[in-house]
């Protein structure tokens, strides 16, 4: 259950030591023609396990990625119909 942060199986393969966060680099993403700088805090969260962080990016292919709510919390989305 990915909605339950106490479920360690939900984080399998995407966890790292929070102390390594300072070693991780930001990256740039072209999102709808706009270049956005994505900082480590934009794509990771701390889990309920001490000193364990989770990367909230999941690649389906080189062109398709799930960014999730952790990414979107610092961005505003305008839907132009």
Tab-separated table of N, CA and C in Angstrom, residues 6-50:
chain	number	residue	atom	x	y	z
A	6	UNK	N	4.316	3.668	6.499
A	6	UNK	CA	4.943	2.713	7.403
A	6	UNK	C	5.172	1.376	6.713
A	7	UNK	N	4.655	1.202	5.525
A	7	UNK	CA	4.815	-0.042	4.779
A	7	UNK	C	6.146	0.002	4.041
A	8	UNK	N	7.173	-0.619	4.574
A	8	UNK	CA	8.507	-0.542	3.980
A	8	UNK	C	8.566	-1.196	2.613
A	9	UNK	N	7.683	-2.136	2.318
A	9	UNK	CA	7.672	-2.771	0.999
A	9	UNK	C	7.319	-1.764	-0.092
A	10	UNK	N	6.569	-0.736	0.274
A	10	UNK	CA	6.187	0.279	-0.706
A	10	UNK	C	7.391	1.069	-1.187
A	11	UNK	N	8.459	1.095	-0.397
A	11	UNK	CA	9.644	1.872	-0.738
A	11	UNK	C	10.773	1.013	-1.313
A	12	UNK	N	10.538	-0.265	-1.495
A	12	UNK	CA	11.592	-1.192	-1.918
A	12	UNK	C	12.257	-0.727	-3.208
A	13	UNK	N	13.575	-0.642	-3.188
A	13	UNK	CA	14.336	-0.281	-4.365
A	13	UNK	C	14.498	1.200	-4.601
A	14	UNK	N	13.815	2.028	-3.849
A	14	UNK	CA	13.869	3.468	-4.050
A	14	UNK	C	14.305	4.220	-2.807
A	15	UNK	N	14.848	3.539	-1.837
A	15	UNK	CA	15.251	4.204	-0.606
A	15	UNK	C	16.755	4.467	-0.601
A	16	UNK	N	17.132	5.440	0.188
A	16	UNK	CA	18.548	5.773	0.373
A	16	UNK	C	18.704	6.443	1.725
A	17	UNK	N	19.910	6.523	2.197
A	17	UNK	CA	20.193	7.171	3.470
A	17	UNK	C	19.986	8.677	3.321
A	18	UNK	N	19.205	9.265	4.200
A	18	UNK	CA	18.948	10.705	4.136
A	18	UNK	C	20.241	11.510	4.272
A	19	UNK	N	21.248	10.930	4.901
A	19	UNK	CA	22.525	11.628	5.026
A	19	UNK	C	23.213	11.786	3.666
A	20	UNK	N	22.803	11.004	2.666
A	20	UNK	CA	23.355	11.113	1.311
A	20	UNK	C	22.630	12.154	0.464
A	21	UNK	N	21.596	12.754	1.003
A	21	UNK	CA	20.799	13.728	0.253
A	21	UNK	C	21.644	14.886	-0.267
A	22	UNK	N	22.617	15.306	0.515
A	22	UNK	CA	23.465	16.433	0.106
A	22	UNK	C	24.361	16.079	-1.077
A	23	UNK	N	24.546	14.796	-1.346
A	23	UNK	CA	25.373	14.353	-2.469
A	23	UNK	C	24.592	14.266	-3.779
A	24	UNK	N	23.274	14.381	-3.687
A	24	UNK	CA	22.428	14.246	-4.869
A	24	UNK	C	22.272	15.596	-5.564
A	25	UNK	N	22.262	15.576	-6.880
A	25	UNK	CA	22.203	16.800	-7.675
A	25	UNK	C	20.792	17.104	-8.156
A	26	UNK	N	20.506	18.384	-8.353
A	26	UNK	CA	19.248	18.727	-9.011
A	26	UNK	C	19.363	18.372	-10.495
A	27	UNK	N	18.240	18.370	-11.188
A	27	UNK	CA	18.268	18.167	-12.629
A	27	UNK	C	17.205	19.058	-13.258
A	28	UNK	N	17.250	19.195	-14.569
A	28	UNK	CA	16.306	20.032	-15.300
A	28	UNK	C	15.335	19.153	-16.056
A	29	UNK	N	14.067	19.568	-16.072
A	29	UNK	CA	13.017	18.819	-16.730
A	29	UNK	C	12.226	19.769	-17.619
A	30	UNK	N	12.027	19.374	-18.869
A	30	UNK	CA	11.195	20.153	-19.771
A	30	UNK	C	9.775	19.638	-19.621
A	31	UNK	N	8.931	20.460	-19.050
A	31	UNK	CA	7.560	20.075	-18.721
A	31	UNK	C	6.614	21.008	-19.466
A	32	UNK	N	6.045	20.546	-20.553
A	32	UNK	CA	5.138	21.377	-21.341
A	32	UNK	C	5.810	22.574	-21.976
A	33	UNK	N	7.064	22.425	-22.361
A	33	UNK	CA	7.795	23.520	-22.998
A	33	UNK	C	8.487	24.459	-22.023
A	34	UNK	N	8.324	24.239	-20.737
A	34	UNK	CA	8.963	25.063	-19.706
A	34	UNK	C	10.057	24.251	-19.018
A	35	UNK	N	11.248	24.833	-18.885
A	35	UNK	CA	12.336	24.155	-18.181
A	35	UNK	C	12.215	24.440	-16.685
A	36	UNK	N	12.174	23.382	-15.887
A	36	UNK	CA	12.058	23.489	-14.432
A	36	UNK	C	13.267	22.843	-13.777
A	37	UNK	N	13.845	23.534	-12.797
A	37	UNK	CA	14.926	22.930	-12.024
A	37	UNK	C	14.293	22.075	-10.928
A	38	UNK	N	14.622	20.805	-10.911
A	38	UNK	CA	14.060	19.879	-9.940
A	38	UNK	C	15.118	19.610	-8.877
A	39	UNK	N	14.866	20.105	-7.676
A	39	UNK	CA	15.799	19.932	-6.561
A	39	UNK	C	15.542	18.602	-5.863
A	40	UNK	N	16.494	18.159	-5.085
A	40	UNK	CA	16.357	16.897	-4.350
A	40	UNK	C	15.094	16.908	-3.496
A	41	UNK	N	14.796	18.023	-2.859
A	41	UNK	CA	13.594	18.108	-2.025
A	41	UNK	C	12.306	18.025	-2.838
A	42	UNK	N	12.396	18.264	-4.154
A	42	UNK	CA	11.226	18.156	-5.019
A	42	UNK	C	10.909	16.708	-5.374
A	43	UNK	N	11.885	15.817	-5.266
A	43	UNK	CA	11.643	14.433	-5.680
A	43	UNK	C	11.961	13.392	-4.618
A	44	UNK	N	12.053	13.806	-3.367
A	44	UNK	CA	12.292	12.823	-2.307
A	44	UNK	C	11.578	13.220	-1.020
A	45	UNK	N	11.285	12.221	-0.210
A	45	UNK	CA	10.656	12.437	1.096
A	45	UNK	C	11.341	11.538	2.113
A	46	UNK	N	11.176	11.880	3.379
A	46	UNK	CA	11.673	11.021	4.453
A	46	UNK	C	10.595	10.005	4.791
A	47	UNK	N	11.013	8.776	5.048
A	47	UNK	CA	10.069	7.741	5.459
A	47	UNK	C	9.960	7.763	6.981
A	48	UNK	N	9.176	6.867	7.533
A	48	UNK	CA	9.040	6.790	8.983
A	48	UNK	C	10.207	6.054	9.630
A	49	UNK	N	11.049	5.422	8.818
A	49	UNK	CA	12.253	4.752	9.314
A	49	UNK	C	13.336	5.807	9.507
A	50	UNK	N	14.018	5.839	10.661
A	50	UNK	CA	15.051	6.849	10.890
A	50	UNK	C	16.119	6.857	9.790
